[in-house]
Short mmCIF file of C-alpha atoms in Angstrom, two decimals:
data_model
loop_
_atom_site.label_atom_id
_atom_site.label_comp_id
_atom_site.label_asym_id
_atom_site.label_seq_id
_atom_site.Cartn_x
_atom_site.Cartn_y
_atom_site.Cartn_z
CA UNK I 1 76.03 107.69 98.32
CA UNK I 2 73.21 108.92 100.55
CA UNK I 3 74.30 106.64 103.43
CA UNK I 4 77.95 107.63 103.03
CA UNK I 5 76.95 111.29 102.95
CA UNK I 6 74.98 111.00 106.17
CA UNK I 7 77.85 109.11 107.81
CA UNK I 8 80.46 111.72 106.94
CA UNK I 9 78.12 114.46 108.10
CA UNK I 10 77.80 112.81 111.49
CA UNK I 11 81.60 112.67 111.91
CA UNK I 12 81.95 116.37 111.17
CA UNK I 13 79.22 117.21 113.62
CA UNK I 14 80.77 115.18 116.39
CA UNK I 15 84.09 116.89 115.89
CA UNK I 16 82.84 120.45 115.52
CA UNK I 17 80.02 121.04 117.99
CA UNK I 18 79.95 123.41 120.92
CA UNK I 19 78.74 122.44 124.36
CA UNK I 20 75.23 123.74 123.78
CA UNK I 21 74.63 121.93 120.50
CA UNK I 22 75.55 118.28 120.52
CA UNK I 23 75.21 115.70 117.80
CA UNK I 24 75.01 111.96 117.64
CA UNK I 25 76.00 109.93 114.61
CA UNK I 26 73.55 107.02 114.31
CA UNK I 27 75.69 105.37 111.65
CA UNK I 28 78.95 105.29 113.61
CA UNK I 29 79.08 101.48 113.39
CA UNK I 30 79.27 101.65 109.60
CA UNK I 31 82.07 104.19 109.14
CA UNK I 32 84.36 103.36 106.19
CA UNK I 33 87.95 102.61 107.03
CA UNK I 34 89.30 105.49 104.95
CA UNK I 35 87.58 107.97 107.31
CA UNK I 36 90.12 110.46 108.68
CA UNK I 37 89.14 110.30 112.34
CA UNK I 38 90.73 107.19 113.89
CA UNK I 39 88.03 106.95 116.59
CA UNK I 40 85.44 106.42 113.86
CA UNK I 41 87.41 103.85 111.91
CA UNK I 42 87.42 101.64 114.98
CA UNK I 43 83.63 101.34 114.88
CA UNK I 44 81.85 98.11 115.73
CA UNK I 45 81.22 95.54 113.00
CA UNK I 46 78.50 96.42 110.51
CA UNK I 47 76.67 93.20 111.27
CA UNK I 48 75.51 94.43 114.69
CA UNK I 49 72.48 96.70 114.05
CA UNK I 50 71.54 97.13 117.72
CA UNK I 51 71.67 100.73 119.00
CA UNK I 52 73.90 101.44 121.96
CA UNK I 53 70.95 102.88 123.88
CA UNK I 54 67.22 102.96 123.50
CA UNK I 55 65.71 106.29 122.53
CA UNK I 56 64.27 106.61 126.00
CA UNK I 57 67.69 106.04 127.58
CA UNK I 58 69.25 108.59 125.24
CA UNK I 59 66.61 111.10 126.29
CA UNK I 60 67.72 110.77 129.89
CA UNK I 61 71.20 111.87 128.83
CA UNK I 62 70.01 114.84 126.79
CA UNK I 63 70.96 118.22 128.23
CA UNK I 64 68.24 120.76 128.89
CA UNK I 65 69.27 123.51 126.51
CA UNK I 66 67.96 126.57 128.30
CA UNK I 67 68.94 130.12 127.55
CA UNK I 68 67.77 133.42 128.90
CA UNK I 69 67.39 137.05 127.99
CA UNK I 70 66.71 137.92 131.61
CA UNK I 71 70.24 137.83 132.94
CA UNK I 72 69.58 134.88 135.23
CA UNK I 73 66.65 133.40 137.05
CA UNK I 74 66.42 132.05 140.55
CA UNK I 75 65.68 128.41 141.14
CA UNK I 76 63.04 127.55 143.75
CA UNK I 77 65.65 125.27 145.27
CA UNK I 78 69.43 125.30 145.07
CA UNK I 79 70.06 128.56 146.97
CA UNK I 80 69.10 130.82 144.09
CA UNK I 81 71.36 129.18 141.56
CA UNK I 82 70.61 130.35 138.04
CA UNK I 83 69.12 127.85 135.65
CA UNK I 84 70.78 127.33 132.30
CA UNK I 85 73.02 129.64 130.34
CA UNK I 86 72.25 133.36 130.26
CA UNK I 87 72.03 133.61 126.48
CA UNK I 88 69.75 135.52 124.11
CA UNK I 89 67.80 134.48 121.05
CA UNK I 90 70.54 136.14 119.02
CA UNK I 91 73.10 133.93 120.73
CA UNK I 92 71.00 130.88 119.95
CA UNK I 93 71.20 131.85 116.29
CA UNK I 94 74.94 132.26 116.71
CA UNK I 95 75.17 128.77 118.21
CA UNK I 96 73.91 127.40 114.92
CA UNK I 97 77.07 128.76 113.25
CA UNK I 98 78.88 125.66 114.45
CA UNK I 99 76.32 123.41 112.77
CA UNK I 100 76.45 125.43 109.57
CA UNK I 101 80.26 125.35 109.60
CA UNK I 102 80.37 121.60 110.05
CA UNK I 103 77.73 121.03 107.39
CA UNK I 104 79.30 123.15 104.66
CA UNK I 105 82.70 121.66 105.46
CA UNK I 106 81.21 118.33 104.48
CA UNK I 107 78.96 119.34 101.59
CA UNK I 108 77.06 122.33 100.19
CA UNK I 109 74.14 123.07 102.51
CA UNK I 110 70.69 124.58 102.29
CA UNK I 111 69.18 126.15 105.41
CA UNK I 112 65.47 126.94 105.61
CA UNK I 113 64.31 129.28 108.35
CA UNK I 114 60.66 128.73 109.32
CA UNK I 115 59.56 131.79 111.29
CA UNK I 116 56.38 132.32 113.31
CA UNK I 117 54.58 135.42 111.98
CA UNK I 118 51.88 135.68 114.69
CA UNK I 119 51.53 138.66 116.99
CA UNK I 120 52.73 136.91 120.14
CA UNK I 121 56.03 135.99 118.45
CA UNK I 122 56.96 139.61 117.68
CA UNK I 123 59.81 139.84 120.20
CA UNK I 124 61.16 136.40 119.33
CA UNK I 125 60.96 137.21 115.62
CA UNK I 126 62.72 140.56 116.05
CA UNK I 127 65.51 138.98 118.09
CA UNK I 128 65.90 136.23 115.51
CA UNK I 129 66.19 138.82 112.72
CA UNK I 130 68.90 140.66 114.67
CA UNK I 131 70.85 137.45 115.21
CA UNK I 132 70.46 136.31 111.62
CA UNK I 133 71.54 139.73 110.35
CA UNK I 134 74.77 139.53 112.35
CA UNK I 135 75.37 135.98 111.08
CA UNK I 136 74.80 136.73 107.40
CA UNK I 137 76.60 140.08 107.55
CA UNK I 138 79.65 138.24 108.84
CA UNK I 139 79.31 135.68 106.04
CA UNK I 140 79.03 138.54 103.52
CA UNK I 141 82.04 140.42 104.92
CA UNK I 142 84.39 137.65 105.97
CA UNK I 143 83.19 134.69 103.95
CA UNK I 144 81.89 131.34 105.09
CA UNK I 145 83.69 129.36 107.81
CA UNK I 146 86.68 127.40 106.58
CA UNK I 147 87.07 129.63 103.53
CA UNK I 148 84.27 127.85 101.69
CA UNK I 149 82.80 129.67 98.68
CA UNK I 150 79.50 131.51 99.15
CA UNK I 151 77.57 129.07 96.97
CA UNK I 152 78.16 126.37 99.59
CA UNK I 153 75.33 127.88 101.63
CA UNK I 154 71.92 128.64 100.20
CA UNK I 155 69.08 130.08 102.26
CA UNK I 156 65.28 130.13 102.11
CA UNK I 157 62.92 131.88 104.53
CA UNK I 158 59.36 130.74 105.19
CA UNK I 159 56.88 132.37 107.56
CA UNK I 160 53.71 130.89 108.97
CA UNK I 161 50.63 131.72 110.96
CA UNK I 162 47.28 130.53 109.70
CA UNK I 163 48.88 130.21 106.25
CA UNK I 164 52.37 129.62 104.89
CA UNK I 165 54.25 132.39 103.12
CA UNK I 166 57.48 131.82 101.19
CA UNK I 167 59.46 135.00 101.90
CA UNK I 168 62.51 133.70 100.01
CA UNK I 169 61.09 130.83 98.02
CA UNK I 170 64.00 129.99 95.74
CA UNK I 171 67.06 129.30 97.94
CA UNK I 172 69.66 131.99 97.39
CA UNK I 173 73.40 132.17 97.97
CA UNK I 174 73.25 135.97 97.92
CA UNK I 175 73.71 136.92 101.56
CA UNK I 176 72.69 140.53 100.87
CA UNK I 177 69.33 139.29 99.59
CA UNK I 178 68.86 137.27 102.77
CA UNK I 179 69.69 140.28 104.97
CA UNK I 180 67.21 142.40 103.01
CA UNK I 181 64.37 139.93 103.62
CA UNK I 182 64.84 139.37 107.36
CA UNK I 183 62.41 142.14 108.26
CA UNK I 184 59.97 141.40 105.43
CA UNK I 185 57.76 138.98 107.37
CA UNK I 186 54.20 140.31 107.68
CA UNK I 187 52.42 139.91 111.05
CA UNK I 188 49.56 137.40 111.07
CA UNK I 189 46.79 138.51 113.44
CA UNK I 190 44.73 135.31 113.28
CA UNK I 191 46.42 133.77 116.33
CA UNK I 192 46.44 130.45 114.45
CA UNK I 193 49.63 128.47 113.92
CA UNK I 194 49.83 125.75 111.28
CA UNK I 195 53.35 124.92 112.42
CA UNK I 196 53.62 121.27 111.42
CA UNK I 197 51.68 121.69 108.19
CA UNK I 198 54.26 124.33 107.24
CA UNK I 199 57.16 122.06 108.21
CA UNK I 200 55.65 119.33 106.03
CA UNK I 201 55.37 121.77 103.10
CA UNK I 202 59.01 122.73 103.56
CA UNK I 203 60.11 119.09 103.45
CA UNK I 204 58.03 118.51 100.30
CA UNK I 205 59.31 121.63 98.56
CA UNK I 206 62.98 121.63 99.50
CA UNK I 207 63.60 117.89 99.80
CA UNK I 208 63.74 117.43 96.00
CA UNK I 209 65.97 120.52 95.63
CA UNK I 210 68.29 119.01 98.24
CA UNK I 211 68.54 115.86 96.14
CA UNK I 212 68.95 117.68 92.82
CA UNK I 213 71.71 119.94 94.12
CA UNK I 214 73.40 117.35 96.33
CA UNK I 215 73.03 119.55 99.39
CA UNK I 216 72.56 118.90 103.07
CA UNK I 217 69.31 120.30 104.48
CA UNK I 218 68.90 122.14 107.77
CA UNK I 219 65.52 123.43 108.97
CA UNK I 220 65.28 125.92 111.87
CA UNK I 221 61.83 126.66 113.32
CA UNK I 222 61.52 129.94 115.24
CA UNK I 223 58.31 130.10 117.28
CA UNK I 224 56.91 130.89 120.73
CA UNK I 225 54.20 128.21 120.62
CA UNK I 226 53.72 124.47 120.31
CA UNK I 227 51.69 124.59 117.10
CA UNK I 228 47.95 124.01 116.71
CA UNK I 229 48.66 120.87 114.69
CA UNK I 230 51.48 119.39 116.79
CA UNK I 231 49.75 115.98 116.83
CA UNK I 232 50.97 115.55 113.26
CA UNK I 233 54.47 115.17 114.67
CA UNK I 234 54.79 111.40 114.13
CA UNK I 235 54.04 111.65 110.41
CA UNK I 236 56.31 114.70 110.14
CA UNK I 237 59.15 112.76 111.82
CA UNK I 238 58.73 109.99 109.24
CA UNK I 239 58.81 112.54 106.44
CA UNK I 240 61.89 114.19 107.96
CA UNK I 241 63.75 110.90 108.10
CA UNK I 242 62.85 110.02 104.52
CA UNK I 243 63.89 113.52 103.38
CA UNK I 244 67.19 113.50 105.25
CA UNK I 245 67.00 116.68 107.30
CA UNK I 246 68.13 117.92 110.68
CA UNK I 247 65.57 120.08 112.50
CA UNK I 248 66.29 122.74 115.10
CA UNK I 249 63.88 124.98 116.95
CA UNK I 250 64.33 128.25 118.83
CA UNK I 251 61.45 128.86 121.20
CA UNK I 252 60.19 129.28 124.74
CA UNK I 253 59.91 126.61 127.46
CA UNK I 254 56.65 124.75 127.88
CA UNK I 255 54.60 125.34 131.04
CA UNK I 256 54.98 122.18 133.09
CA UNK I 257 52.05 119.85 132.51
CA UNK I 258 49.92 122.49 130.83
CA UNK I 259 48.81 123.53 127.35
CA UNK I 260 49.03 127.19 128.31
CA UNK I 261 50.20 129.28 131.23
CA UNK I 262 47.88 131.22 133.51
CA UNK I 263 49.29 134.56 132.37
CA UNK I 264 47.13 136.63 130.04
CA UNK I 265 47.82 135.66 126.39
CA UNK I 266 49.02 138.20 123.85
CA UNK I 267 46.63 136.90 121.20
CA UNK I 268 42.94 136.17 120.88
CA UNK I 269 41.11 133.62 118.77
CA UNK I 270 37.53 133.03 117.78
CA UNK I 271 37.67 129.32 116.97
CA UNK I 272 37.64 127.96 120.54
CA UNK I 273 41.30 126.94 120.52
CA UNK I 274 43.63 128.19 123.28
CA UNK I 275 44.97 131.63 122.43
CA UNK I 276 48.53 130.57 123.27
CA UNK I 277 49.25 126.85 122.97
CA UNK I 278 52.73 126.46 124.48
CA UNK I 279 52.84 123.02 126.06
CA UNK I 280 52.93 120.60 127.67
CA UNK I 281 56.48 119.30 127.61
CA UNK I 282 55.22 115.69 127.51
CA UNK I 283 53.10 114.07 124.80
CA UNK I 284 50.11 114.26 127.14
CA UNK I 285 49.84 116.18 130.37
CA UNK I 286 50.97 114.23 133.41
CA UNK I 287 49.88 116.90 135.88
CA UNK I 288 46.40 116.74 137.42
CA UNK I 289 44.51 120.03 137.27
CA UNK I 290 43.62 120.55 140.94
CA UNK I 291 43.55 123.89 142.69
CA UNK I 292 45.08 124.42 146.07
CA UNK I 293 42.90 125.86 148.82
CA UNK I 294 44.54 129.23 148.14
CA UNK I 295 43.38 129.05 144.52
CA UNK I 296 45.18 128.88 141.18
CA UNK I 297 46.21 125.92 139.03
CA UNK I 298 48.69 124.02 141.16
CA UNK I 299 49.39 127.31 142.90
CA UNK I 300 52.05 128.45 140.41
CA UNK I 301 53.11 128.34 136.79
CA UNK I 302 56.26 126.25 136.40
CA UNK I 303 58.88 126.64 133.68
CA UNK I 304 59.45 123.02 132.68
CA UNK I 305 62.93 123.69 131.25
CA UNK I 306 61.97 121.76 128.10
CA UNK I 307 60.35 122.92 124.89
CA UNK I 308 56.81 121.89 123.91
CA UNK I 309 56.67 118.18 123.17
CA UNK I 310 55.99 118.20 119.41
CA UNK I 311 58.85 120.45 118.34
CA UNK I 312 61.29 119.03 120.89
CA UNK I 313 60.43 115.49 119.82
CA UNK I 314 60.90 116.38 116.13
CA UNK I 315 64.28 117.98 116.85
CA UNK I 316 65.32 115.03 118.99
CA UNK I 317 64.33 112.43 116.40
CA UNK I 318 66.25 114.25 113.64
CA UNK I 319 69.33 114.74 115.86
CA UNK I 320 68.78 118.46 116.17
CA UNK I 321 68.04 120.54 119.27
CA UNK I 322 65.32 122.67 120.80
CA UNK I 323 67.08 125.84 122.03
CA UNK I 324 64.99 127.39 124.78
CA UNK I 325 64.85 131.16 125.15
CA UNK I 326 63.21 133.20 127.89
CA UNK I 327 62.03 136.52 126.54
CA UNK I 328 62.47 139.88 128.20
CA UNK I 329 58.99 141.37 127.75
CA UNK I 330 56.71 138.45 126.91
CA UNK I 331 54.33 137.39 129.72
CA UNK I 332 55.51 133.78 129.48
CA UNK I 333 57.67 132.53 131.06
CA UNK I 334 58.15 135.88 132.80
CA UNK I 335 58.63 135.21 136.50
CA UNK I 336 57.44 131.60 136.35
CA UNK I 337 59.05 129.31 138.88
CA UNK I 338 62.22 127.59 137.67
CA UNK I 339 64.19 124.66 139.00
CA UNK I 340 67.87 123.78 138.77
CA UNK I 341 68.72 122.22 135.41
CA UNK I 342 71.15 119.83 137.10
CA UNK I 343 68.12 118.37 138.85
CA UNK I 344 65.60 118.64 136.04
CA UNK I 345 67.78 116.91 133.47
CA UNK I 346 67.21 113.75 135.52
CA UNK I 347 63.50 114.02 134.69
CA UNK I 348 63.30 114.25 130.88
CA UNK I 349 60.01 113.74 129.08
CA UNK I 350 59.52 110.39 127.39
CA UNK I 351 60.21 111.05 123.70
CA UNK I 352 58.07 108.22 122.41
CA UNK I 353 55.82 107.81 119.39
CA UNK I 354 52.08 107.84 119.97
CA UNK I 355 52.01 104.05 119.60
CA UNK I 356 54.88 103.60 122.07
CA UNK I 357 53.23 105.96 124.56
CA UNK I 358 49.92 104.11 124.37
CA UNK I 359 51.77 100.81 124.80
CA UNK I 360 53.28 102.14 128.04
CA UNK I 361 49.80 103.02 129.29
CA UNK I 362 48.40 99.62 128.38
CA UNK I 363 51.20 97.86 130.24
CA UNK I 364 50.76 99.70 133.55
CA UNK I 365 47.47 100.50 135.30
CA UNK I 366 49.05 103.30 137.34
CA UNK I 367 50.24 105.10 134.22
CA UNK I 368 46.88 104.60 132.53
CA UNK I 369 45.21 106.03 135.64
CA UNK I 370 47.53 109.04 135.65
CA UNK I 371 46.73 109.68 131.99
CA UNK I 372 42.99 109.46 132.70
CA UNK I 373 43.16 111.67 135.78
CA UNK I 374 45.27 114.33 134.05
CA UNK I 375 42.75 114.52 131.21
CA UNK I 376 39.88 115.42 133.56
CA UNK I 377 38.61 118.96 133.87
CA UNK I 378 39.80 121.30 136.59
CA UNK I 379 38.97 120.32 140.15
CA UNK I 380 38.10 123.38 142.20
CA UNK I 381 39.36 123.95 145.70
CA UNK I 382 37.08 124.06 148.74
CA UNK I 383 38.15 127.63 149.43
CA UNK I 384 36.97 129.23 152.67
CA UNK I 385 34.19 126.77 153.52
CA UNK I 386 31.78 127.61 156.34
CA UNK I 387 33.43 126.62 159.59
CA UNK I 388 31.58 128.36 162.41
CA UNK I 389 28.13 127.25 163.51
CA UNK I 390 26.23 128.98 166.29
CA UNK I 391 23.66 126.77 168.01
CA UNK I 392 20.63 128.97 168.47
CA UNK I 393 17.98 126.40 167.64
CA UNK I 394 17.98 123.06 165.79
CA UNK I 395 16.19 124.35 162.69
CA UNK I 396 18.66 127.16 162.06
CA UNK I 397 21.62 124.86 162.73
CA UNK I 398 20.27 122.28 160.30
CA UNK I 399 19.79 124.87 157.56
CA UNK I 400 23.33 126.16 158.04
CA UNK I 401 24.77 122.65 157.94
CA UNK I 402 22.72 121.70 154.87
CA UNK I 403 24.02 124.75 153.02
CA UNK I 404 27.62 123.97 153.94
CA UNK I 405 27.27 120.34 152.87
CA UNK I 406 26.10 121.38 149.43
CA UNK I 407 29.57 122.77 148.75
CA UNK I 408 31.15 119.38 149.42
CA UNK I 409 28.43 117.56 147.47
CA UNK I 410 29.18 119.66 144.39
CA UNK I 411 32.92 118.94 144.54
CA UNK I 412 32.76 115.21 145.33
CA UNK I 413 32.04 113.96 141.75
CA UNK I 414 34.96 115.97 140.33
CA UNK I 415 37.30 114.70 143.02
CA UNK I 416 36.21 111.09 142.63
CA UNK I 417 36.73 111.28 138.85
CA UNK I 418 40.40 111.95 139.61
CA UNK I 419 40.94 109.92 142.76
CA UNK I 420 39.12 106.68 141.86
CA UNK I 421 41.21 105.71 138.79
CA UNK I 422 44.44 106.67 140.55
CA UNK I 423 43.57 104.54 143.58
CA UNK I 424 42.58 101.66 141.30
CA UNK I 425 45.93 101.84 139.48
CA UNK I 426 47.94 101.91 142.72
CA UNK I 427 48.68 98.19 142.44
CA UNK I 428 51.04 98.91 139.52
CA UNK I 429 52.78 101.89 141.13
CA UNK I 430 55.91 99.95 142.08
CA UNK I 431 56.31 98.76 138.49
CA UNK I 432 56.98 102.33 137.28
CA UNK I 433 60.69 102.78 136.63
CA UNK I 434 60.82 106.24 135.00
CA UNK I 435 61.56 108.98 137.57
CA UNK I 436 59.29 111.58 135.97
CA UNK I 437 56.36 109.18 135.80
CA UNK I 438 57.00 108.06 139.39
CA UNK I 439 56.93 111.62 140.68
CA UNK I 440 53.92 112.53 138.54
CA UNK I 441 51.84 109.56 139.68
CA UNK I 442 52.76 109.99 143.34
CA UNK I 443 51.91 113.69 143.27
CA UNK I 444 48.61 113.04 141.50
CA UNK I 445 47.49 110.34 143.95
CA UNK I 446 48.84 112.19 146.98
CA UNK I 447 47.06 115.40 146.09
CA UNK I 448 43.85 113.66 145.04
CA UNK I 449 43.77 111.71 148.30
CA UNK I 450 44.41 114.88 150.29
CA UNK I 451 41.62 116.79 148.57
CA UNK I 452 39.24 113.86 148.90
CA UNK I 453 40.04 113.47 152.60
CA UNK I 454 39.43 117.16 153.21
CA UNK I 455 36.18 117.37 151.27
CA UNK I 456 34.68 114.05 152.35
CA UNK I 457 35.94 114.66 155.88
CA UNK I 458 34.33 118.07 155.94
CA UNK I 459 31.02 116.59 154.81
CA UNK I 460 31.19 113.80 157.37
CA UNK I 461 32.09 116.12 160.25
CA UNK I 462 29.07 118.27 159.41
CA UNK I 463 26.90 115.15 159.35
CA UNK I 464 28.16 114.25 162.83
CA UNK I 465 27.22 117.68 164.13
CA UNK I 466 23.85 117.45 162.43
CA UNK I 467 23.26 114.13 164.17
CA UNK I 468 23.64 115.74 167.57
CA UNK I 469 26.77 116.71 169.46
CA UNK I 470 26.80 118.01 173.03
CA UNK I 471 29.01 120.80 174.37
CA UNK I 472 31.36 119.72 177.11
CA UNK I 473 31.02 123.19 178.63
CA UNK I 474 27.32 124.14 178.97
CA UNK I 475 28.20 127.82 178.65
CA UNK I 476 29.43 127.34 175.07
CA UNK I 477 27.09 127.85 172.09
CA UNK I 478 29.40 127.75 169.04
CA UNK I 479 31.11 124.94 167.14
CA UNK I 480 34.17 125.73 165.03
CA UNK I 481 35.47 123.21 162.47
CA UNK I 482 39.24 123.63 162.33
CA UNK I 483 41.91 121.99 160.12
CA UNK I 484 43.71 119.17 161.94
CA UNK I 485 46.02 116.27 161.23
CA UNK I 486 43.36 113.69 161.99
CA UNK I 487 40.08 112.33 160.65
CA UNK I 488 39.53 109.66 163.25
CA UNK I 489 36.22 111.17 164.31
CA UNK I 490 35.03 111.09 160.68
CA UNK I 491 35.70 107.35 160.46
CA UNK I 492 38.43 104.85 159.69
CA UNK I 493 37.88 104.98 155.91
CA UNK I 494 38.61 108.69 155.71
CA UNK I 495 41.50 108.41 158.16
CA UNK I 496 42.99 105.78 155.85
CA UNK I 497 42.64 108.15 152.88
CA UNK I 498 44.32 110.92 154.88
CA UNK I 499 47.24 108.64 155.74
CA UNK I 500 47.51 107.57 152.11
CA UNK I 501 47.84 111.22 151.09
CA UNK I 502 50.59 111.89 153.63
CA UNK I 503 52.46 108.74 152.62
CA UNK I 504 52.58 109.69 148.94
CA UNK I 505 53.31 113.37 149.44
CA UNK I 506 56.09 112.71 151.96
CA UNK I 507 57.60 110.08 149.66
CA UNK I 508 57.86 112.65 146.86
CA UNK I 509 59.70 115.07 149.13
CA UNK I 510 62.10 112.34 150.17
CA UNK I 511 62.69 110.64 146.80
CA UNK I 512 62.47 113.65 144.45
CA UNK I 513 63.95 116.57 146.40
CA UNK I 514 64.46 119.99 144.82
CA UNK I 515 61.92 119.28 142.06
CA UNK I 516 58.57 120.82 141.13
CA UNK I 517 56.89 117.65 142.38
CA UNK I 518 58.47 118.05 145.81
CA UNK I 519 57.52 121.71 145.88
CA UNK I 520 53.85 120.97 145.18
CA UNK I 521 53.85 118.13 147.72
CA UNK I 522 55.17 120.58 150.32
CA UNK I 523 52.51 123.09 149.33
CA UNK I 524 49.76 120.49 149.72
CA UNK I 525 51.02 119.54 153.16
CA UNK I 526 51.01 123.15 154.35
CA UNK I 527 47.30 122.71 155.11
CA UNK I 528 46.43 119.88 157.54
CA UNK I 529 44.59 117.00 155.91
CA UNK I 530 41.76 116.63 158.37
CA UNK I 531 39.32 118.34 160.71
CA UNK I 532 38.39 118.63 164.37
CA UNK I 533 35.52 120.27 166.24
CA UNK I 534 36.39 122.96 168.77
CA UNK I 535 33.69 124.47 171.02
CA UNK I 536 33.47 128.08 172.16
#
């Protein structure tokens, strides 16, 4: 009966979903012939267990479900085209009406809301309560969709921060009771979020009730963070599949390639963990932490358009959705740079298990190198290095040059820790087939080569001056080291590194236009990758 139940549920979902919440029936091949929908009765023979697409291929076809409270945001590219629908958190709650309607039309349903009680989630939590109040007030006034009796929908509410609190522990079909408890969640000031531990507790507690009452189970997680314990996601996915549950999440987009954005967090913690853990959108960061000469991580925060990996992966694996919301007053994503969703949907994260992800790394040296480079600490920029040297006497010139070279000497180990593995893995670059991984590797190597060429070139040009360099005009007494598109004077090795940087950065702009990767390649190329001496 459990298989038949899941099959019928899938048919209802396919027939009843809106454009922002889509469902896939994994059992379509096994539909019984008495099923009402003729398209389902014509399913493929039961003997063929092969999926139509791999999970990775399905991910490429998954829409970026982005919504906004801001009334529209401008894309960096695409002539200011807004990204995603201009919807609110309340409207995301309303979108779940379609799922609820389809579920109760098939069988009695239990929905468990898991709500973040931490301080930073205050606006998200308030907006959720407003949306849920409208939803349940309508159910109370007008009845459930399709004229179903009220006992076809039971509700529980669970909040979490450092600990889990069962606000409505015993699922109730009294909509007035639900409405009365929406504002009863107490704020947790710890800044800690045991998100996945709470999800696991919910599965353990409500899974048996689901079985006893013959109900379908929906879980909706409402949070503005990724969860301190998101690495439990693989075991939670297994538990979700054994429980028979569909998971949704309403939250904010992950900062591209980062655990947390540069903006000041709304919370503080004393345990050494990031105050606001909101990303990255991939299982591990694929963005190397290198400052531009103008300072800042990558120059800008970037709204990835996807939710944090753990919650998005859990929703994806249970055939739910992560519904992204951009909040009106919260510092993230605020004015973070956004890119056209029509472009970004071509670059989905790889929704793979930990074992599958590690297998990808072991099969390709370039991917392994990217993973290693992205896990390094931040590489500082050589911001405003000494560039003007007055020749008064040899001793003073040597002291000035020695001091300037110490800057480069301090940066070289950090740069080499990023560049060396990426250069070593270059032999496998052409074996990468995933567009996101291609762009990420090319940007990492292109930027690392550019920074290495600048820093090593700077050091070498100073060494040349230290070794003795004559003015062409005897009246001149000052050497100025200026940025230039050449390193020939510094030697063929560094010129080769400079050309390597330009090759990779220009390839990104050509092959991945209108993307964050192209934007950062352009930004890197704004400063010449090289040096020349000019006398005055």
